[in-house]
Short mmCIF file of C-alpha atoms in Angstrom, two decimals:
data_model
loop_
_atom_site.label_atom_id
_atom_site.label_comp_id
_atom_site.label_asym_id
_atom_site.label_seq_id
_atom_site.Cartn_x
_atom_site.Cartn_y
_atom_site.Cartn_z
CA PHE A 19 -12.92 -74.93 1.43
CA VAL A 20 -16.03 -72.81 0.88
CA LEU A 21 -16.53 -69.81 3.15
CA PRO A 22 -19.79 -70.27 5.14
CA ARG A 23 -22.52 -67.80 4.45
CA GLY A 24 -22.23 -64.63 6.53
CA VAL A 25 -18.60 -65.23 7.60
CA ARG A 26 -16.36 -62.26 6.80
CA PRO A 27 -12.78 -62.92 5.71
CA ARG A 28 -10.42 -61.10 8.03
CA ASN A 29 -7.22 -59.73 6.54
CA GLY A 30 -7.40 -62.44 3.91
CA ARG A 31 -7.87 -65.21 6.49
CA PRO A 32 -11.41 -66.59 6.72
CA ILE A 33 -12.73 -68.49 9.67
CA SER A 34 -12.08 -71.96 8.34
CA ALA A 35 -12.50 -75.56 9.36
CA ALA A 36 -10.46 -76.80 12.30
CA ALA A 37 -7.07 -78.28 11.53
CA PRO A 38 -6.82 -82.08 11.89
CA ASN A 39 -5.77 -83.66 15.17
CA GLY A 40 -6.47 -80.42 17.02
CA ILE A 41 -3.33 -78.75 15.64
CA ARG A 42 -3.69 -74.99 15.26
CA ALA A 43 -2.72 -74.43 11.67
CA GLY A 44 -0.93 -71.20 10.87
CA ALA A 45 -0.17 -70.45 14.51
CA ASN A 46 2.76 -68.09 14.99
CA GLU A 47 5.75 -68.76 17.17
CA ASP A 48 4.27 -66.80 20.09
CA ILE A 49 1.28 -69.06 20.73
CA GLY A 50 -0.84 -67.41 23.40
CA SER A 51 0.13 -63.82 22.66
CA ILE A 52 -2.61 -61.28 22.01
CA ASP A 53 -2.19 -60.31 18.38
CA ARG A 54 -5.78 -59.81 17.19
CA VAL A 55 -8.23 -57.61 19.09
CA ALA A 56 -11.84 -56.64 18.43
CA VAL A 57 -12.96 -53.35 19.98
CA ILE A 58 -16.73 -52.98 20.32
CA GLY A 59 -17.64 -49.28 20.33
CA SER A 60 -15.94 -46.22 18.84
CA GLY A 61 -16.50 -43.65 21.55
CA ILE A 62 -13.67 -42.07 23.51
CA SER A 63 -12.88 -45.38 25.20
CA GLY A 64 -12.76 -47.49 22.04
CA LEU A 65 -10.80 -45.01 19.92
CA SER A 66 -8.22 -44.28 22.61
CA LEU A 67 -7.76 -47.99 23.34
CA ALA A 68 -7.08 -48.77 19.68
CA ILE A 69 -4.50 -45.96 19.54
CA ALA A 70 -2.90 -47.16 22.79
CA LEU A 71 -2.66 -50.77 21.57
CA ARG A 72 -0.86 -49.61 18.44
CA SER A 73 1.31 -46.92 20.09
CA LEU A 74 2.57 -48.59 23.27
CA GLY A 75 3.93 -51.81 21.81
CA GLY A 76 7.27 -50.44 20.66
CA ASP A 77 9.41 -52.17 18.05
CA THR A 78 8.97 -55.88 18.78
CA GLY A 79 9.99 -57.10 15.35
CA LYS A 80 6.49 -58.48 14.83
CA PRO A 81 3.70 -57.10 12.64
CA PRO A 82 1.55 -54.47 14.39
CA MET A 83 -1.37 -55.73 16.43
CA GLU A 84 -4.44 -56.32 14.28
CA ILE A 85 -7.39 -54.28 15.52
CA ASP A 86 -10.97 -54.19 14.28
CA ILE A 87 -13.40 -51.58 15.64
CA PHE A 88 -17.15 -52.11 15.40
CA ASP A 89 -19.91 -49.64 16.25
CA SER A 90 -23.68 -50.09 16.22
CA ARG A 91 -24.25 -46.52 15.03
CA ASN A 92 -24.43 -45.64 11.35
CA THR A 93 -21.74 -42.98 11.62
CA LEU A 94 -19.75 -40.91 14.11
CA ASP A 95 -21.65 -37.63 14.43
CA GLU A 96 -19.28 -34.92 15.61
CA LYS A 97 -22.26 -32.67 16.34
CA ALA A 98 -23.84 -35.08 18.82
CA GLY A 99 -23.19 -34.83 22.52
CA SER A 100 -21.92 -32.27 24.98
CA GLY A 101 -18.67 -30.80 26.18
CA ILE A 102 -16.33 -32.40 28.70
CA GLN A 103 -13.44 -31.48 30.94
CA VAL A 104 -10.22 -33.41 30.41
CA THR A 105 -7.70 -33.66 33.25
CA GLY A 106 -6.29 -37.06 34.18
CA GLY A 107 -7.42 -38.29 30.78
CA LEU A 108 -4.93 -35.90 29.16
CA SER A 109 -2.19 -37.42 31.30
CA ALA A 110 -3.17 -40.83 29.91
CA LEU A 111 -3.16 -39.48 26.35
CA ARG A 112 0.29 -38.02 26.92
CA LYS A 113 1.59 -41.45 27.93
CA ILE A 114 -0.05 -42.98 24.87
CA ASP A 115 1.00 -40.38 22.29
CA LYS A 116 2.45 -36.96 23.15
CA ASP A 117 1.64 -35.56 19.73
CA LEU A 118 -1.99 -36.63 20.13
CA GLN A 119 -2.19 -34.99 23.56
CA LYS A 120 -0.74 -31.79 22.13
CA GLU A 121 -3.23 -31.80 19.26
CA VAL A 122 -6.13 -32.23 21.68
CA CYS A 123 -4.93 -29.35 23.87
CA GLU A 124 -4.58 -27.09 20.84
CA SER A 125 -8.25 -27.71 20.06
CA ALA A 126 -9.39 -27.22 23.68
CA LEU A 127 -9.74 -24.39 26.21
CA PRO A 128 -7.73 -24.20 29.46
CA LEU A 129 -10.00 -24.78 32.47
CA ARG A 130 -9.30 -21.82 34.74
CA ARG A 131 -11.95 -21.65 37.44
CA VAL A 132 -14.98 -23.30 39.03
CA GLU A 133 -17.51 -21.05 40.73
CA SER A 134 -20.75 -21.87 42.54
CA LYS A 135 -23.57 -19.47 43.40
CA CYS A 136 -26.85 -19.95 45.19
CA SER A 137 -30.13 -18.08 45.16
CA PRO A 138 -30.15 -15.16 47.64
CA TRP A 139 -31.83 -16.12 50.91
CA VAL A 140 -33.10 -12.57 51.35
CA ASN A 141 -33.67 -9.88 48.74
CA TRP A 142 -30.92 -7.51 49.89
CA PHE A 143 -28.21 -9.95 48.72
CA GLY A 144 -28.94 -8.86 45.12
CA GLU A 145 -30.09 -10.63 42.00
CA ASP A 146 -26.73 -12.17 41.10
CA GLY A 147 -26.89 -14.61 43.98
CA TRP A 148 -24.48 -15.53 46.70
CA LYS A 149 -21.04 -16.87 45.79
CA ILE A 150 -20.54 -19.92 47.98
CA LEU A 151 -17.54 -21.60 46.35
CA GLU A 152 -14.64 -20.57 44.14
CA LEU A 153 -11.79 -22.78 42.96
CA ASP A 154 -8.79 -21.60 40.95
CA VAL A 155 -8.16 -24.86 39.07
CA GLN A 156 -4.77 -23.90 37.64
CA LYS A 157 -3.39 -22.80 41.02
CA ALA A 158 -4.83 -25.83 42.83
CA ILE A 159 -3.15 -28.22 40.40
CA ARG A 160 0.19 -26.39 40.54
CA ASP A 161 0.06 -26.49 44.36
CA LEU A 162 -0.65 -30.23 44.20
CA ALA A 163 2.35 -30.76 41.92
CA LEU A 164 4.59 -28.96 44.42
CA SER A 165 3.37 -31.00 47.38
CA GLU A 166 3.05 -34.47 45.81
CA ASP A 167 5.47 -36.39 43.63
CA ASP A 168 2.74 -38.45 41.95
CA CYS A 169 0.78 -35.52 40.50
CA GLY A 170 0.13 -36.36 36.86
CA LEU A 171 -1.55 -33.08 35.94
CA VAL A 172 1.52 -30.93 35.25
CA THR A 173 3.93 -31.76 32.44
CA GLU A 174 7.70 -31.56 32.67
CA ASP A 175 7.57 -28.20 30.88
CA GLY A 176 5.02 -26.77 33.33
CA GLU A 177 1.78 -27.17 31.37
CA VAL A 178 -1.30 -27.76 33.52
CA LEU A 179 -3.39 -30.58 32.05
CA ALA A 180 -6.88 -29.21 32.65
CA TYR A 181 -8.91 -28.33 29.55
CA THR A 182 -12.44 -28.39 28.16
CA ILE A 183 -13.43 -29.66 24.71
CA LEU A 184 -16.52 -30.81 22.85
CA ARG A 185 -16.84 -34.58 23.03
CA GLY A 186 -17.36 -34.84 19.27
CA THR A 187 -14.21 -32.80 18.61
CA LEU A 188 -12.11 -35.11 20.78
CA GLN A 189 -13.52 -38.18 19.02
CA ARG A 190 -12.88 -36.66 15.59
CA ILE A 191 -9.25 -35.95 16.48
CA MET A 192 -8.69 -39.53 17.66
CA LEU A 193 -10.51 -41.04 14.68
CA ASP A 194 -8.38 -38.97 12.29
CA ARG A 195 -5.24 -40.15 14.10
CA LEU A 196 -6.33 -43.80 13.83
CA GLN A 197 -6.96 -43.48 10.12
CA ARG A 198 -3.91 -41.36 9.31
CA GLU A 199 -1.25 -42.98 11.50
CA HIS A 200 -2.50 -46.55 11.90
CA GLY A 201 -4.74 -47.22 8.91
CA ILE A 202 -7.65 -48.37 11.07
CA GLU A 203 -11.24 -47.66 10.03
CA VAL A 204 -14.36 -48.03 12.16
CA GLN A 205 -16.92 -50.50 10.85
CA PHE A 206 -20.30 -48.85 11.48
CA GLY A 207 -23.74 -50.44 11.56
CA LYS A 208 -22.43 -53.45 13.50
CA LYS A 209 -24.61 -54.27 16.51
CA LEU A 210 -23.09 -57.11 18.51
CA SER A 211 -25.47 -60.04 18.93
CA GLY A 212 -23.22 -62.93 19.94
CA ILE A 213 -19.79 -64.03 21.13
CA SER A 214 -18.43 -67.56 20.75
CA PHE A 215 -15.21 -69.52 20.44
CA GLU A 216 -14.40 -70.90 17.00
CA GLU A 217 -12.30 -74.04 16.51
CA SER A 218 -10.79 -73.01 13.21
CA GLU A 219 -7.52 -72.58 11.39
CA SER A 220 -6.74 -69.55 13.54
CA GLU A 221 -8.92 -70.44 16.50
CA GLY A 222 -10.22 -67.66 18.69
CA ILE A 223 -13.27 -65.56 19.48
CA SER A 224 -15.91 -64.95 16.82
CA CYS A 225 -18.18 -61.90 17.00
CA GLN A 226 -21.68 -62.16 15.53
CA PHE A 227 -23.69 -59.09 14.52
CA ALA A 228 -27.37 -58.31 14.11
CA ASP A 229 -27.02 -57.97 10.32
CA GLY A 230 -26.08 -61.65 10.10
CA SER A 231 -22.34 -61.12 9.60
CA ARG A 232 -19.55 -62.59 11.68
CA SER A 233 -15.94 -61.56 12.23
CA GLY A 234 -12.96 -63.32 13.75
CA SER A 235 -11.01 -64.89 15.02
CA TYR A 236 -9.77 -62.73 17.89
CA ASP A 237 -7.49 -63.27 20.85
CA LEU A 238 -9.36 -60.64 22.88
CA VAL A 239 -12.63 -58.73 22.61
CA VAL A 240 -12.88 -55.41 24.46
CA GLY A 241 -16.27 -53.89 25.20
CA CYS A 242 -16.16 -50.11 24.93
CA ASP A 243 -19.85 -49.97 24.05
CA GLY A 244 -21.21 -47.76 26.81
CA ILE A 245 -23.70 -48.25 29.58
CA GLN A 246 -25.91 -50.61 27.57
CA SER A 247 -22.88 -52.73 26.77
CA LYS A 248 -23.52 -56.07 25.11
CA VAL A 249 -20.02 -57.17 26.09
CA LYS A 250 -20.78 -56.43 29.74
CA GLU A 251 -23.92 -58.54 29.36
CA TYR A 252 -21.73 -61.40 28.14
CA VAL A 253 -19.32 -60.92 31.05
CA GLU A 254 -22.20 -61.12 33.53
CA ARG A 255 -24.32 -63.85 31.90
CA GLY A 256 -22.11 -65.75 29.53
CA LYS A 257 -24.43 -64.93 26.64
CA ILE A 258 -26.04 -62.02 24.82
CA GLU A 259 -29.82 -61.83 24.73
CA SER A 260 -31.76 -60.29 21.87
CA ASP A 261 -34.36 -58.67 24.12
CA GLY A 262 -32.37 -55.57 25.10
CA LEU A 263 -31.83 -56.63 28.72
CA ALA A 264 -28.29 -55.23 28.71
CA SER A 265 -29.63 -51.90 29.97
CA GLN A 266 -31.00 -53.59 33.11
CA SER A 267 -27.50 -53.70 34.61
CA SER A 268 -27.63 -49.90 34.82
CA ILE A 269 -29.23 -47.84 37.58
CA TYR A 270 -31.41 -44.85 36.77
CA SER A 271 -30.57 -42.11 39.27
CA GLY A 272 -33.89 -40.29 38.95
CA LEU A 273 -32.01 -37.18 37.79
CA ARG A 274 -32.32 -35.59 34.36
CA ILE A 275 -30.14 -33.21 32.38
CA THR A 276 -31.30 -30.95 29.57
CA PHE A 277 -28.54 -29.07 27.81
CA ALA A 278 -27.93 -26.76 24.88
CA ILE A 279 -24.76 -26.28 22.82
CA GLN A 280 -24.03 -22.97 21.09
CA GLU A 281 -21.45 -23.47 18.35
CA ASN A 282 -19.40 -21.02 16.29
CA VAL A 283 -19.15 -18.54 19.14
CA LYS A 284 -17.68 -15.27 17.85
CA GLU A 285 -16.29 -14.12 21.19
CA ASP A 286 -12.54 -14.35 21.68
CA ILE A 287 -12.70 -16.87 24.54
CA LYS A 288 -9.26 -17.76 25.88
CA GLU A 289 -10.19 -19.95 28.85
CA CYS A 290 -13.11 -21.71 30.50
CA GLN A 291 -14.93 -21.08 33.74
CA PHE A 292 -17.56 -23.50 35.04
CA THR A 293 -20.30 -21.55 36.82
CA GLN A 294 -22.93 -23.41 38.84
CA HIS A 295 -26.15 -21.62 39.78
CA PHE A 296 -27.96 -23.46 42.58
CA GLY A 297 -31.70 -23.16 43.15
CA ASP A 298 -34.45 -25.11 44.87
CA ASN A 299 -34.71 -28.62 43.43
CA ALA A 300 -32.55 -27.79 40.40
CA TYR A 301 -29.36 -26.12 39.30
CA ALA A 302 -27.87 -24.72 36.10
CA LEU A 303 -24.32 -24.82 34.77
CA THR A 304 -22.71 -22.63 32.10
CA SER A 305 -19.36 -23.25 30.48
CA ALA A 306 -17.23 -22.84 27.35
CA TYR A 307 -15.42 -25.48 25.28
CA GLY A 308 -12.83 -25.79 22.59
CA ALA A 309 -14.30 -27.05 19.33
CA GLY A 310 -11.10 -27.20 17.25
CA LYS A 311 -8.23 -24.80 16.66
CA GLU A 312 -9.62 -21.27 17.05
CA ALA A 313 -13.19 -22.68 17.28
CA ARG A 314 -15.24 -22.15 20.43
CA ALA A 315 -18.59 -23.31 21.83
CA LYS A 316 -20.72 -22.61 24.87
CA GLY A 317 -22.88 -24.95 26.89
CA ALA A 318 -25.85 -24.43 29.21
CA PHE A 319 -27.13 -27.28 31.39
CA LEU A 320 -30.14 -27.76 33.63
CA VAL A 321 -30.12 -30.59 36.18
CA TYR A 322 -33.37 -31.48 37.94
CA PRO A 323 -35.13 -34.49 39.52
CA ASP A 324 -37.44 -36.69 37.46
CA PRO A 325 -40.91 -35.97 38.91
CA ASP A 326 -41.81 -39.68 38.63
CA TYR A 327 -38.90 -40.74 40.84
CA ILE A 328 -37.65 -40.25 44.37
CA GLY A 329 -33.94 -40.70 43.90
CA PRO A 330 -33.47 -44.01 42.02
CA PHE A 331 -36.88 -45.31 43.15
CA PRO A 332 -40.07 -44.89 41.08
CA ARG A 333 -42.94 -43.23 42.91
CA ARG A 334 -45.26 -46.03 41.83
CA ARG A 335 -44.28 -49.67 41.52
CA GLY A 336 -43.93 -51.03 38.02
CA GLU A 337 -42.65 -47.78 36.49
CA ASP A 338 -39.08 -49.01 36.32
CA SER A 339 -39.75 -50.73 33.02
CA ASP A 340 -40.56 -47.33 31.51
CA ARG A 341 -37.29 -45.70 32.45
CA PRO A 342 -36.06 -42.93 30.14
CA ASP A 343 -33.57 -43.94 27.46
CA ALA A 344 -30.03 -44.30 28.76
CA ASN A 345 -27.52 -41.86 27.37
CA ALA A 346 -24.66 -42.17 29.79
CA ASP A 347 -21.89 -41.60 27.26
CA TRP A 348 -23.51 -38.35 26.04
CA THR A 349 -22.84 -39.29 22.42
CA GLN A 350 -26.19 -40.52 21.16
CA ASP A 351 -28.07 -38.01 19.06
CA ASN A 352 -31.01 -37.60 21.46
CA ARG A 353 -31.88 -34.16 20.14
CA ILE A 354 -35.03 -32.45 21.35
CA SER A 355 -37.07 -29.48 20.25
CA LYS A 356 -36.60 -26.04 21.69
CA ASP A 357 -40.15 -26.24 23.06
CA HIS A 358 -39.01 -28.79 25.64
CA VAL A 359 -36.11 -26.54 26.59
CA LYS A 360 -38.58 -23.75 27.31
CA GLU A 361 -40.40 -26.09 29.67
CA CYS A 362 -37.13 -26.69 31.44
CA LEU A 363 -36.55 -22.94 31.71
CA ASP A 364 -39.87 -22.80 33.58
CA VAL A 365 -38.34 -25.28 36.02
CA LEU A 366 -35.33 -22.98 36.23
CA GLY A 367 -37.56 -20.04 37.09
CA SER A 368 -39.54 -21.93 39.72
CA ALA A 369 -36.27 -23.06 41.28
CA ARG A 370 -35.32 -19.39 41.80
CA VAL A 371 -31.94 -19.73 40.06
CA ALA A 372 -30.53 -16.22 40.01
CA GLY A 373 -27.95 -14.35 37.96
CA ASN A 374 -27.14 -16.81 35.19
CA ASP A 375 -26.79 -16.60 31.41
CA VAL A 376 -28.51 -19.91 30.65
CA ALA A 377 -31.35 -18.25 28.74
CA SER A 378 -29.03 -16.22 26.51
CA ILE A 379 -26.98 -19.30 25.58
CA ILE A 380 -30.15 -21.27 24.82
CA GLU A 381 -31.51 -18.54 22.58
CA GLN A 382 -28.36 -18.72 20.44
CA SER A 383 -27.83 -22.50 20.61
CA ASP A 384 -27.72 -24.85 17.65
CA ARG A 385 -28.69 -28.15 19.26
CA PHE A 386 -30.50 -29.39 22.32
CA PHE A 387 -30.39 -32.69 24.20
CA ASP A 388 -32.17 -34.40 27.06
CA LEU A 389 -30.92 -37.44 28.96
CA GLY A 390 -31.41 -39.46 32.08
CA VAL A 391 -28.45 -39.90 34.42
CA TYR A 392 -27.54 -43.57 34.71
CA PHE A 393 -24.67 -45.39 36.37
CA HIS A 394 -23.44 -48.92 37.00
CA SER A 395 -23.23 -50.42 40.45
CA PRO A 396 -19.50 -50.95 40.99
CA PHE A 397 -20.21 -53.97 43.19
CA SER A 398 -20.44 -56.93 40.84
CA LEU A 399 -19.52 -60.57 41.39
CA SER A 400 -18.75 -60.98 37.69
CA GLY A 401 -15.86 -58.53 37.51
CA TRP A 402 -14.78 -56.92 34.26
CA SER A 403 -13.64 -59.96 32.25
CA ARG A 404 -14.72 -63.48 31.31
CA GLU A 405 -13.13 -66.37 29.47
CA VAL A 406 -14.94 -67.49 26.33
CA PRO A 407 -15.38 -71.30 26.54
CA ARG A 408 -15.09 -73.73 23.66
CA THR A 409 -18.22 -73.95 21.57
CA PRO A 410 -20.07 -77.19 22.50
CA SER A 411 -19.86 -79.70 19.66
CA LYS A 412 -20.62 -83.40 19.08
CA GLY A 413 -22.66 -83.55 22.25
CA LEU A 414 -19.86 -82.30 24.48
CA PHE A 415 -20.79 -79.36 26.71
CA ALA A 416 -18.59 -76.92 28.54
CA GLY A 417 -16.57 -78.56 31.28
CA PRO A 418 -13.03 -78.69 32.67
CA ASP A 419 -11.61 -78.93 29.13
CA SER A 420 -13.50 -75.86 27.90
CA LYS A 421 -10.76 -73.35 28.76
CA THR A 422 -9.49 -71.43 25.74
CA GLY A 423 -7.32 -68.64 27.12
CA LYS A 424 -9.43 -66.21 25.08
CA PHE A 425 -11.20 -63.46 27.03
CA VAL A 426 -13.62 -60.58 26.76
CA VAL A 427 -13.11 -57.51 28.95
CA VAL A 428 -14.88 -54.17 29.41
CA ALA A 429 -13.56 -50.61 29.68
CA GLY A 430 -14.95 -47.08 30.04
CA ASP A 431 -18.69 -46.72 30.61
CA ALA A 432 -19.17 -50.40 29.82
CA ALA A 433 -17.20 -51.16 33.00
CA HIS A 434 -18.09 -48.28 35.30
CA ALA A 435 -20.61 -45.76 33.93
CA MET A 436 -20.78 -42.94 36.47
CA PRO A 437 -22.88 -39.82 37.03
CA PRO A 438 -21.33 -36.75 35.34
CA PHE A 439 -21.26 -34.48 38.39
CA LEU A 440 -17.48 -34.65 38.84
CA GLY A 441 -16.79 -34.53 35.10
CA GLN A 442 -14.75 -37.73 35.15
CA GLY A 443 -16.43 -40.21 32.79
CA ALA A 444 -14.24 -39.51 29.76
CA ASN A 445 -11.12 -39.10 31.90
CA GLN A 446 -11.55 -42.50 33.51
CA ALA A 447 -12.18 -44.09 30.11
CA LEU A 448 -8.90 -42.68 28.80
CA GLN A 449 -7.06 -43.98 31.85
CA ASP A 450 -8.66 -47.40 31.34
CA SER A 451 -7.33 -47.42 27.78
CA TYR A 452 -3.76 -46.71 28.82
CA THR A 453 -3.84 -49.20 31.71
CA LEU A 454 -5.42 -52.02 29.71
CA ALA A 455 -3.13 -51.53 26.71
CA SER A 456 -0.09 -51.48 29.00
CA LYS A 457 -1.16 -54.76 30.64
CA ILE A 458 -1.74 -56.39 27.26
CA HIS A 459 1.68 -55.39 25.97
CA ALA A 460 3.34 -56.48 29.23
CA TYR A 461 1.59 -59.85 28.87
CA ASN A 462 2.84 -60.20 25.30
CA CYS A 463 6.38 -59.43 26.43
CA ASN A 464 6.11 -62.15 29.08
CA VAL A 465 4.87 -64.59 26.45
CA LYS A 466 7.85 -63.77 24.23
CA THR A 467 10.37 -64.22 27.05
CA ASP A 468 8.51 -67.18 28.58
CA THR A 469 8.33 -65.54 32.01
CA GLY A 470 5.03 -66.80 33.36
CA ALA A 471 2.49 -64.94 31.23
CA ASP A 472 -1.14 -65.40 32.19
CA VAL A 473 -3.84 -63.39 30.43
CA ARG A 474 -6.41 -63.92 33.21
CA THR A 475 -3.99 -62.45 35.76
CA SER A 476 -3.15 -59.52 33.48
CA LEU A 477 -6.82 -58.60 33.04
CA LYS A 478 -7.44 -58.91 36.77
CA GLU A 479 -4.50 -56.59 37.46
CA TYR A 480 -6.04 -54.04 35.08
CA GLU A 481 -9.37 -54.33 36.91
CA GLN A 482 -7.78 -54.05 40.35
CA LEU A 483 -5.84 -50.94 39.34
CA ARG A 484 -8.92 -49.20 37.98
CA TRP A 485 -11.74 -50.46 40.20
CA LEU A 486 -11.01 -48.45 43.35
CA PRO A 487 -10.58 -45.00 41.73
CA THR A 488 -13.63 -45.44 39.48
CA THR A 489 -15.75 -46.77 42.36
CA SER A 490 -14.76 -43.84 44.58
CA ILE A 491 -15.68 -41.34 41.86
CA THR A 492 -18.99 -43.08 41.10
CA ILE A 493 -20.10 -42.94 44.73
CA LYS A 494 -18.98 -39.33 45.27
CA ALA A 495 -20.56 -38.17 41.99
CA ALA A 496 -23.90 -39.83 42.81
CA LEU A 497 -24.04 -38.27 46.28
CA LEU A 498 -23.02 -34.90 44.87
CA GLY A 499 -25.77 -35.01 42.25
CA TYR A 500 -28.50 -35.63 44.81
CA LEU A 501 -27.12 -32.92 47.11
CA GLU A 502 -26.97 -30.34 44.33
CA VAL A 503 -30.66 -30.66 43.37
CA GLY A 504 -32.07 -30.83 46.88
CA PRO A 505 -35.55 -29.43 47.64
CA SER A 506 -36.03 -26.11 49.42
CA LEU A 507 -35.07 -27.18 52.95
CA LEU A 508 -32.16 -29.34 51.80
CA SER A 509 -30.96 -26.60 49.45
CA LYS A 510 -30.20 -24.33 52.42
CA PHE A 511 -28.10 -27.10 53.93
CA ARG A 512 -26.39 -27.54 50.55
CA ASP A 513 -25.55 -23.84 50.33
CA VAL A 514 -23.96 -23.82 53.78
CA PHE A 515 -22.25 -27.16 53.14
CA PHE A 516 -20.61 -25.96 49.90
CA TYR A 517 -19.56 -22.70 51.54
CA VAL A 518 -17.94 -24.47 54.52
CA MET A 519 -16.34 -27.20 52.38
CA GLY A 520 -14.92 -24.54 50.08
CA LYS A 521 -13.42 -22.54 52.92
CA ALA A 522 -12.03 -25.71 54.53
CA GLY A 523 -10.39 -26.82 51.30
CA VAL A 524 -12.42 -30.03 51.11
CA ALA A 525 -14.00 -29.13 47.76
CA LYS A 526 -10.53 -28.62 46.29
CA LYS A 527 -9.38 -32.00 47.63
CA VAL A 528 -12.40 -33.78 46.13
CA PHE A 529 -11.77 -32.17 42.73
CA LEU A 530 -8.05 -32.94 42.76
CA SER A 531 -8.42 -36.52 44.00
CA SER A 532 -10.83 -37.23 41.13
CA ALA A 533 -8.82 -35.36 38.49
CA ASN A 534 -5.36 -36.70 39.38
CA PRO A 535 -4.75 -39.84 37.27
CA LYS A 536 -4.44 -43.28 38.87
CA MET A 537 -3.11 -45.72 36.30
#
């Protein structure tokens, strides 16, 4: 048999001609188990899922699950992207691999406090602004652990799982773990262009890429490829177009974020405080992040409305096709010049944001980024998974006999991209990884014991477990974003609202309900 042009041998087994009489040649004794998985995307979601699939299986007496990771980028740039807070995501990592969770915490900063200030309403309040909200994160989480049995943010030895870390640092740690412990490498420069079912010696899903190569066969394909997910496009349409329409499933909020990252900070920073500085029609945020063991970084962010939009609606019809580039996962290298940052500082000044150190961080920063805030509507008839039908052949098209038992499914931003205003995007992706990997391994156990395994049901259970918490966070984060950048009249309401909600304990409840893991 001659390997067709463009078909890549996989672990020594090429995609070959179908076995005679429809018999699956080379099939193992656990027909129907998920043994070969393709992960599309090597962000936080994809890397953590691959680690979870390898770590949670236990000793089954079978070879480890075969995992291939593909990414459309040319490399994983640790210097691209911003900083993140990790809370419930650390709880998921701890369930996946305690040593990995410990390594991440050693490279991160404890998140101690969140503080919000507003511009003074009258001059005699002073230039530093008016403190309208203050949350002791460590105390709030410890109090939650004392009052609720299902708090997943405090370990058995009393550690509070609330830290901040640069996104690139977290990805580097997970990539190193994949390579060192599991021997898995990311295949870069692979832009997904097609998904199909292959009737071959080891029949399953074949992935086609824009460079003309193919890889397979797989029992499951997981889309961890961000808000412009090609896998999500397949789930929704049953095909992947070449015209870039995948991004049309996302919603542009009409909000923009410009941020600067200052690396190699010489200060002896032991913990992080998020400080919000509210103004009219904009706000700024300053913070600190772990960037590795003994390495620290600072971040300064400016959030403001897109002048061409009113909320998610363009001011003039027809402008939607010219939406800014999506960058929901904050990992693309959308670097900008410092000149644009200076323009944004003019916005900061006109918004009357008082008493902040944004300018000083920007002056000492190493890299600058600008992005539009996008999110997915959580209300979709397609769900998060889809069965890949048999490839039509000999004039026979998909019908009742087209079922294959091979599925694609989405996770992380590909499933539920959300605005960043509650700091939960990465955390929810990590929880997806643990939940999905657990369901896959439970399914495989049921296959082995012949106790009614059904992959469709397992994937739906994963979706049902994760849909409600991610939908709740998406809605709350979107509303919070619009409230925080309100114009002059609305900003006064916002200031009073945050002050009252802080005193009433509502702000603490919103933070804790989002941070506490639900897996």
